[in-house]
Coordinates of C-alpha atoms in Angstrom, one line a residue:
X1 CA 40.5 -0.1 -23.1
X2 CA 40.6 3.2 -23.9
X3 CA 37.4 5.6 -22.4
X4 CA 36.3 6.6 -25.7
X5 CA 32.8 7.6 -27.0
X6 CA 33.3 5.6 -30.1
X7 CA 34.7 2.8 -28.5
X8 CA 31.9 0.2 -28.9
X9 CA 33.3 -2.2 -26.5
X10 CA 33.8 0.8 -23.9
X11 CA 30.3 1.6 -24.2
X12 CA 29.1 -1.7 -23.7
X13 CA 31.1 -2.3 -20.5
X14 CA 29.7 1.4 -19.3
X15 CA 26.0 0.0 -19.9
X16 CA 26.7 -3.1 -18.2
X17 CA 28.4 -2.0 -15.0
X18 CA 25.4 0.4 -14.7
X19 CA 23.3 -2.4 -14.8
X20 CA 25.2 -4.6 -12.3
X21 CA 25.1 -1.4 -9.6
X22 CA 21.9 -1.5 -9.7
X23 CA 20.9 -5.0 -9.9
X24 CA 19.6 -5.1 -6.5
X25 CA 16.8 -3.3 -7.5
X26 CA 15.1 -6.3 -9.7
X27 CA 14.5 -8.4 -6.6
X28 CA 13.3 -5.4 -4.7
X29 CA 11.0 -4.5 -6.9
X30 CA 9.4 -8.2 -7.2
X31 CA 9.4 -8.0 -3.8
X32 CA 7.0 -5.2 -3.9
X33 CA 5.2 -6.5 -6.9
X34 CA 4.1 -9.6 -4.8
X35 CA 3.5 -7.5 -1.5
X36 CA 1.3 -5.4 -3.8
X37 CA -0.6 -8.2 -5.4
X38 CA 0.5 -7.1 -8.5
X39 CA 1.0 -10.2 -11.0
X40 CA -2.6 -11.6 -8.7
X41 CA -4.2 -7.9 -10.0
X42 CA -3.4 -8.3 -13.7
X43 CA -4.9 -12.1 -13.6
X44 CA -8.1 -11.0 -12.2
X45 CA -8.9 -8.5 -15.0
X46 CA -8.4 -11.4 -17.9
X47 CA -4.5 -11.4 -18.1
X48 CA -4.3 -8.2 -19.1
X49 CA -4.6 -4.4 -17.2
X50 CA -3.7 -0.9 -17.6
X51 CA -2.5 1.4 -15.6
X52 CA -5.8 2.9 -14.5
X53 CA -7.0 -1.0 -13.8
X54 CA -4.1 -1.5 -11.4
X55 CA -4.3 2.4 -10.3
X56 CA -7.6 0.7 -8.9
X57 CA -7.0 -2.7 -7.8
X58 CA -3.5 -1.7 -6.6
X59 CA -3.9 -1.0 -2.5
X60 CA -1.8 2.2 -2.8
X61 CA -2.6 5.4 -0.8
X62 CA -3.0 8.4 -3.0
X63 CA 0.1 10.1 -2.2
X64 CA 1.8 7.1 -3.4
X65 CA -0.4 6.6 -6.4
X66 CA 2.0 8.9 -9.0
X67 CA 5.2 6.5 -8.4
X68 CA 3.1 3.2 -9.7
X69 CA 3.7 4.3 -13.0
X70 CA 7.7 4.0 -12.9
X71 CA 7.2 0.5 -10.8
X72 CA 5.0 -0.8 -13.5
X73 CA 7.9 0.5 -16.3
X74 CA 10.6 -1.0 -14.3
X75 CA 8.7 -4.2 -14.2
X76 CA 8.2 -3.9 -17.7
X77 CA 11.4 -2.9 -19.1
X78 CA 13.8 -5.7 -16.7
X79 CA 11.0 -8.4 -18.1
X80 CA 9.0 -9.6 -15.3
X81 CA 5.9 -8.0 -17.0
X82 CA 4.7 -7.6 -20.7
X83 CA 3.8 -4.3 -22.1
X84 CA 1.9 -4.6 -25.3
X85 CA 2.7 -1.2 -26.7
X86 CA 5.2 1.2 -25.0
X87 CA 4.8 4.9 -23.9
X88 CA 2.7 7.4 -26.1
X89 CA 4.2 11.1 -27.5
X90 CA 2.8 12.8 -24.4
X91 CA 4.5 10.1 -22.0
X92 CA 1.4 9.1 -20.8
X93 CA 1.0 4.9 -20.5
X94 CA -1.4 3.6 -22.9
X95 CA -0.7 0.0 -22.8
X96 CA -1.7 -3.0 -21.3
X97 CA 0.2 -4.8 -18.9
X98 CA 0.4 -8.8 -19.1
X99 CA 2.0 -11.4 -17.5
X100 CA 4.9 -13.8 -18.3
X101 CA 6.0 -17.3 -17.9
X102 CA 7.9 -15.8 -15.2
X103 CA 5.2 -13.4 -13.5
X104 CA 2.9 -16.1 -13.7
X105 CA 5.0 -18.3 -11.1
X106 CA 3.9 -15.7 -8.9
X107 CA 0.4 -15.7 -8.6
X108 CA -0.8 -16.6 -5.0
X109 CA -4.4 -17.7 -6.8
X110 CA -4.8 -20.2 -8.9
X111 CA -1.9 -23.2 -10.3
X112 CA -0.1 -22.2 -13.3
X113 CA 0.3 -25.5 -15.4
X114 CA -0.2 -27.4 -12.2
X115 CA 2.5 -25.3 -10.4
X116 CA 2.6 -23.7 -7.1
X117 CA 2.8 -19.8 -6.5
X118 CA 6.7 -19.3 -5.6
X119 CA 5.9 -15.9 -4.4
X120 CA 6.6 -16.7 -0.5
X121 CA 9.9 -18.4 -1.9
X122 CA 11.1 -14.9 -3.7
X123 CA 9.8 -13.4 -0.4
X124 CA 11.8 -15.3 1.5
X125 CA 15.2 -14.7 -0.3
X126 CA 14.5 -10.5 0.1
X127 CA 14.5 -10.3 3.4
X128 CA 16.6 -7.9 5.4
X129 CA 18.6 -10.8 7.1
X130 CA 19.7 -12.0 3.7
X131 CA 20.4 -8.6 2.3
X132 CA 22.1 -7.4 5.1
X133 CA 24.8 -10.5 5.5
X134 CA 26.1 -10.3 1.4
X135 CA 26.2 -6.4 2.2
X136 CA 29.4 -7.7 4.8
X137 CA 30.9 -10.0 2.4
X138 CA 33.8 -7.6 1.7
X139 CA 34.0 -7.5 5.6
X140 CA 34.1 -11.0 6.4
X141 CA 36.9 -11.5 4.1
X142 CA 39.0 -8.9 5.3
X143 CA 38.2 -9.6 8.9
X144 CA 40.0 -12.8 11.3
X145 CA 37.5 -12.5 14.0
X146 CA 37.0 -16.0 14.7
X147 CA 33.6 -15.7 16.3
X148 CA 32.2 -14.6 13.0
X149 CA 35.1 -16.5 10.8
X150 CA 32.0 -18.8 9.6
X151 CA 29.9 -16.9 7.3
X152 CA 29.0 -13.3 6.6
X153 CA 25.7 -13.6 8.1
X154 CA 27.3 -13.9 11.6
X155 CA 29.2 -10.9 10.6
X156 CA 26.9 -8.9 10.0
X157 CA 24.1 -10.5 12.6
X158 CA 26.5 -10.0 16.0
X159 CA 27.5 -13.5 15.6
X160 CA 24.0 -15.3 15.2
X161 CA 23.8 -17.7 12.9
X162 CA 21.0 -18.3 10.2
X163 CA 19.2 -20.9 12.2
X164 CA 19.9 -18.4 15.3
X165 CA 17.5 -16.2 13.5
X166 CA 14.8 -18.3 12.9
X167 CA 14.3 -19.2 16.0
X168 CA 14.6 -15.2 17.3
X169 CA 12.6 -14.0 15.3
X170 CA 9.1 -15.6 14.6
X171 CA 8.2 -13.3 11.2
X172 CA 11.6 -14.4 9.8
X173 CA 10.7 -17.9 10.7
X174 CA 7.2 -17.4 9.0
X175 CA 8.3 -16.0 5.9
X176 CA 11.2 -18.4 5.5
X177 CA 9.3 -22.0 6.0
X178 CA 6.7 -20.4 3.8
X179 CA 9.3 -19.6 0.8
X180 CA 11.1 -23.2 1.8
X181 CA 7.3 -25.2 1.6
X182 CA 6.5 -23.3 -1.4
X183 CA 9.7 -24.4 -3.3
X184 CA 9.6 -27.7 -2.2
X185 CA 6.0 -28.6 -3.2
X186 CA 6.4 -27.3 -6.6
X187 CA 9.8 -29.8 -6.6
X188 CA 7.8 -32.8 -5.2
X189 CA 5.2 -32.4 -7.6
X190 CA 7.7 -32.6 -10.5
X191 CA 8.9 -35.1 -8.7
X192 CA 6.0 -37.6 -7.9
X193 CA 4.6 -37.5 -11.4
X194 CA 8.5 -37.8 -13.3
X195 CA 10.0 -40.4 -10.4
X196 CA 7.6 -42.0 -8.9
X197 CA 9.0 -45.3 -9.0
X198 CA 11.6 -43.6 -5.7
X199 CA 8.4 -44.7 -3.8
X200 CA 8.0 -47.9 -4.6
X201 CA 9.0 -50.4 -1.7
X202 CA 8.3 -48.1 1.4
X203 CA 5.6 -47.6 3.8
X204 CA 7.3 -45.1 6.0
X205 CA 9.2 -41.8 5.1
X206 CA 10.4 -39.7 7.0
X207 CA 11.2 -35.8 5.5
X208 CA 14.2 -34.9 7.5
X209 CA 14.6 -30.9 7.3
X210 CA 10.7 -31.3 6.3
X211 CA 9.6 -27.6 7.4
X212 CA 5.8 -27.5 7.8
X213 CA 5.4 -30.6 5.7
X214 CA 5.2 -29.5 2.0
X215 CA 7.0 -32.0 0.5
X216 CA 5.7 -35.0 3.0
X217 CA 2.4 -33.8 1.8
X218 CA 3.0 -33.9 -1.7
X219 CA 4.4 -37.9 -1.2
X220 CA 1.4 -38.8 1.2
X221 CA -1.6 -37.7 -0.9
X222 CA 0.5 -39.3 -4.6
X223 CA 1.4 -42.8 -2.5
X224 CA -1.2 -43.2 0.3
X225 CA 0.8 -46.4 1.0
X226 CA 3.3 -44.6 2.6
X227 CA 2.9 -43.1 5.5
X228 CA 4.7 -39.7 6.1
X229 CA 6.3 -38.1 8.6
X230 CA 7.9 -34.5 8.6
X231 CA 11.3 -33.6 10.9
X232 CA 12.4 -30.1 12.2
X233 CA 13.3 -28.0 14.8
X234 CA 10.8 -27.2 17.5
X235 CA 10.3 -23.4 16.4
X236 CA 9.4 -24.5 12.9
X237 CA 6.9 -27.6 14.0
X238 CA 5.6 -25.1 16.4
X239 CA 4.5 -22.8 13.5
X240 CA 3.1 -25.0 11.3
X241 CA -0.2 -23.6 10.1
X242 CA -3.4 -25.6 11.4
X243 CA -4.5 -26.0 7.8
X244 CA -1.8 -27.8 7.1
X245 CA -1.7 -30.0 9.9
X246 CA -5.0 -32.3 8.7
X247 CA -4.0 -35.5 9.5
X248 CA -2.0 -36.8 6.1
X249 CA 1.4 -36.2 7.8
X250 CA 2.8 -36.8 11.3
X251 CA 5.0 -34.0 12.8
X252 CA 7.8 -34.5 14.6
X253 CA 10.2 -31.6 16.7
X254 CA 13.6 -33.1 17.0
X255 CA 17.4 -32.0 15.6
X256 CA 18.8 -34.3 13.0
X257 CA 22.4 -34.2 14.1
X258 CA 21.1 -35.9 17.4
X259 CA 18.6 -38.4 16.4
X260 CA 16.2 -39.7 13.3
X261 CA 13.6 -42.3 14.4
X262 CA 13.0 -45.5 12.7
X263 CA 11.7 -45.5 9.1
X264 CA 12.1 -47.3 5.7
X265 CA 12.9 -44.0 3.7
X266 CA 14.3 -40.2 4.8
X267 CA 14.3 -37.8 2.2
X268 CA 16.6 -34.9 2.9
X269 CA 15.4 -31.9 0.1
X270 CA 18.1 -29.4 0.2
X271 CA 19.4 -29.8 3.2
X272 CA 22.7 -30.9 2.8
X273 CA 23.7 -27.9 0.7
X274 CA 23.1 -26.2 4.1
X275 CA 25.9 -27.8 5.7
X276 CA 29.9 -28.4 5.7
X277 CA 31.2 -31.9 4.6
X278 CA 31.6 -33.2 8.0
X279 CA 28.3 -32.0 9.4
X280 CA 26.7 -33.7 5.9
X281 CA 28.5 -37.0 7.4
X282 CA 26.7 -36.6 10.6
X283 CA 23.2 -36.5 9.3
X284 CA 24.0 -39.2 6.7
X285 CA 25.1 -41.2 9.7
X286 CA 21.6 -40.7 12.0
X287 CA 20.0 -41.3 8.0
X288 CA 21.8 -44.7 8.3
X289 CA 20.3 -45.6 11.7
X290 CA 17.2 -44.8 10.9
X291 CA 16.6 -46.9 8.0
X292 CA 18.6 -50.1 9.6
X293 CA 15.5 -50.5 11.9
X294 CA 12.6 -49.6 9.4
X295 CA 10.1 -52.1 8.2
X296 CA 11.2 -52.1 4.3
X297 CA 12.4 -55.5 3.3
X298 CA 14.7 -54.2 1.0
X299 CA 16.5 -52.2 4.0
X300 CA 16.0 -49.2 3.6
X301 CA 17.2 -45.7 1.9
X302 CA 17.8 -42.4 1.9
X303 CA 16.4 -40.2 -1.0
X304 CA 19.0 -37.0 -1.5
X305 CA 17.1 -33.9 -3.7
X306 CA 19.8 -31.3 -3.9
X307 CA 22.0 -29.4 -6.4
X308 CA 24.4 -31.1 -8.6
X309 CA 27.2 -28.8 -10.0
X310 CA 27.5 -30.0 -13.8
X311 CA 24.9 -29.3 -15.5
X312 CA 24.0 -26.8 -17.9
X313 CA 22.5 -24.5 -15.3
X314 CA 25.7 -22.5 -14.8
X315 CA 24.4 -19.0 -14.2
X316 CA 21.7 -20.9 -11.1
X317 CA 25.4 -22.5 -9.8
X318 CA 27.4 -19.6 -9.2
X319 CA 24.6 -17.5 -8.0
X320 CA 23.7 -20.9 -5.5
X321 CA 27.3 -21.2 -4.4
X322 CA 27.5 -17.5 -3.6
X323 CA 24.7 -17.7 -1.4
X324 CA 25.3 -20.8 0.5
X325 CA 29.0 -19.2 1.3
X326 CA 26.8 -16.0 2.9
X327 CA 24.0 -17.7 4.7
X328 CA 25.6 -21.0 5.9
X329 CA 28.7 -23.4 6.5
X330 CA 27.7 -25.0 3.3
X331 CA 28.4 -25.4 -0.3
X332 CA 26.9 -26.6 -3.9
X333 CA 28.8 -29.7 -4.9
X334 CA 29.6 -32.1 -7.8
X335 CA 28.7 -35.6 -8.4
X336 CA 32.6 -36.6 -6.9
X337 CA 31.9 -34.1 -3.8
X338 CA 29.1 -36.0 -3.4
X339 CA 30.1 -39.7 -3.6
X340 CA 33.0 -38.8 -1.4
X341 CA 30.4 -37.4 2.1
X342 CA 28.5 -40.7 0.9
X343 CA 31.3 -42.8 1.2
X344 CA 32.4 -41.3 4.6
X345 CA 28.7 -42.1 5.4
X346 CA 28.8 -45.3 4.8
X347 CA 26.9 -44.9 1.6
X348 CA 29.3 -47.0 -1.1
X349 CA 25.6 -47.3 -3.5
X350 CA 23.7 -44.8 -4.9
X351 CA 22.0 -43.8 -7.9
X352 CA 21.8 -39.9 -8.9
X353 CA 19.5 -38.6 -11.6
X354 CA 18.7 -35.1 -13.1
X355 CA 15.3 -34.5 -12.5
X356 CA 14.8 -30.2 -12.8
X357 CA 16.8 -27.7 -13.7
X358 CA 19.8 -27.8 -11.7
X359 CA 18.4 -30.5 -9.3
X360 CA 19.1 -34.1 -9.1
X361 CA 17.5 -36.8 -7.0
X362 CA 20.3 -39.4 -5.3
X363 CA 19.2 -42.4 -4.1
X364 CA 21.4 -43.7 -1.2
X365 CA 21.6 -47.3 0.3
X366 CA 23.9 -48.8 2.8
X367 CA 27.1 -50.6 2.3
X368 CA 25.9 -53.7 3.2
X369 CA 23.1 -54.1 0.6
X370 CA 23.2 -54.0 -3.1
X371 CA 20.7 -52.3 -5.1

């Protein structure tokens, strides 16, 4: 392709790898947008603020106050924002600045269409531990250091692992079960009113991977026959904030690769994506002993929510599968991936079903009962 000025194809590409170096900006600046209260700002003055409303609202120092202005233009120019009108002859900002469908999924205030804030969730994907380990990704590769052969992140982490983190480091741990309980809640909602039929037939589930409780909250206060029970490790049940521990779920600090107690359901919600194939095995296999001795006369199941390669989300794929190869030993995988760890499982019948976006739900029951 020859570098020529007229060359519109040349031009384009010049544009777009400009954009692509840079790209790391647009999370970092809706990292500071939600540190900054900045999509909570513009909702409290009627959906709409200029830039002397935020100037005010905004808790910005007054050396710092003459850089809000490009923020608010970056934020309005990548799309996260709405600008009504742009710039005026003299450069200075005349318009008002709205939110949009996406800017409203950040708002730590009030439910947007019955929604949950996912602000802690983007928080949790921009912190430096993340960052850091896909800034060694072209290390790892070249590197055969076996101790970090794993993953990037134990490249670029002195050979600590992900979950070696979160138990190091108690802000990390914060930030992260708040961004996973945030995520999961708004999933569980979707999924109580869309699939609630999952539910039918227990009286016991048990959220394996369950963080502080999120999602065993959201099945608890829909189905208040079933009585719900949240699984993690010790650092995360330890952290669990006291408002959220009221009673509706029981909290249990255990491993999941060593032991799952007795229940008539366990819902794993993206937690095997976390994992290798054979580690996915292992915690199918505790799954399986779990629900042999649970109460449900129908024996038992295990209730999968997790990415399903295949659908039209292709972009959300390739972005997914990038990320699970920095953070973790794990992987997105197809419907055939799948049915092949639930086979080795001991899982020959299961039922999968889109249910949003790029997630499906998978119903799992043992080989020796039929659906």
């Amino acid at each position: 392709m020859a570098a020529s000025g007229s060359s519109h194809e040349f031009q384009q590409a010049h544009v777009e790898l400009y954009n692509l170096a840079l790209s790391y900006l647009k999370p970092m600046a809706l990292q500071c947008a939600i540190e900054l209260g900045i999509p909570n700002a513009i909702h409290r003055h009627g959906g709409a603020a200029s830039l002397a409303d935020l100037l005010d609202t905004v808790p910005v120092p007054e050396r710092r106050r003459p850089y809000l202005p490009r923020l608010m233009s970056y934020l309005s120019a990548t799309g996260i924002l709405a600008l009504d009108h742009p710039l005026s002859a003299t450069g200075r900002d005349q318009g008002m600045y709205s939110l949009t469908p996406l800017s409203r999924l950040l708002m730590d205030d009030v439910l947007v269409d019955g929604c949950t804030s996912l602000g802690s969730f983007l928080l949790s994907q921009t912190t430096k531990y993340g960052t850091t380990a896909a800034m060694h990704l072209s290390e790892w590769f070249k590197s055969d250091d076996s101790a970090a052969a794993e993953m990037p992140f134990r490249t670029a982490h002195g050979g600590m692992d992900f979950w070696d983190a979160t138990r190091g480091n108690s802000r990390f741990n914060d930030v992260f079960n708040a961004g996973m309980g945030s995520s999961c809640k708004l999933v569980l909602d979707f999924v109580v009113t869309n699939c609630g039929q999952v539910f039918d037939g227990i009286s016991s589930l048990i959220d394996v991977g369950g963080g502080t409780g999120s999602a065993a909250r959201a099945i608890a206060r829909a189905f208040l026959h079933v009585k719900c029970s949240a699984l993690d490790l010790p650092n995360v049940i330890s952290g669990v904030p006291p408002d959220d521990d009221d009673g509706t779920v029981r909290y249990i600090a255990g491993d999941m690769m060593n032991y799952i107690p007795p229940t008539d359901a366990v819902l794993l919600k993206h937690v095997m994506h976390d994992w290798n194939d054979d580690d996915c095995v292992k915690i199918l296999t505790q799954c399986k002993k779990a629900i042999r001795f649970g109460e449900s006369s129908s024996g038992g199941k295990v209730v999968v929510i997790d990415t399903v390669v295949g659908s039209h989300e292709k972009d959300m794929f390739e972005a997914q599968g990038m990320l699970m190869m920095v953070l973790t030993t794990g992987k997105e995988r197809d419907e055939q991936q799948w049915g092949e760890i639930f086979k080795n499982a001991g899982f020959k019948h299961y039922k999968m079903k889109p249910v949003l976006g790029f997630l499906s739900i998978i119903e799992l029951y043992p080989d020796e009962l039929e659906m």
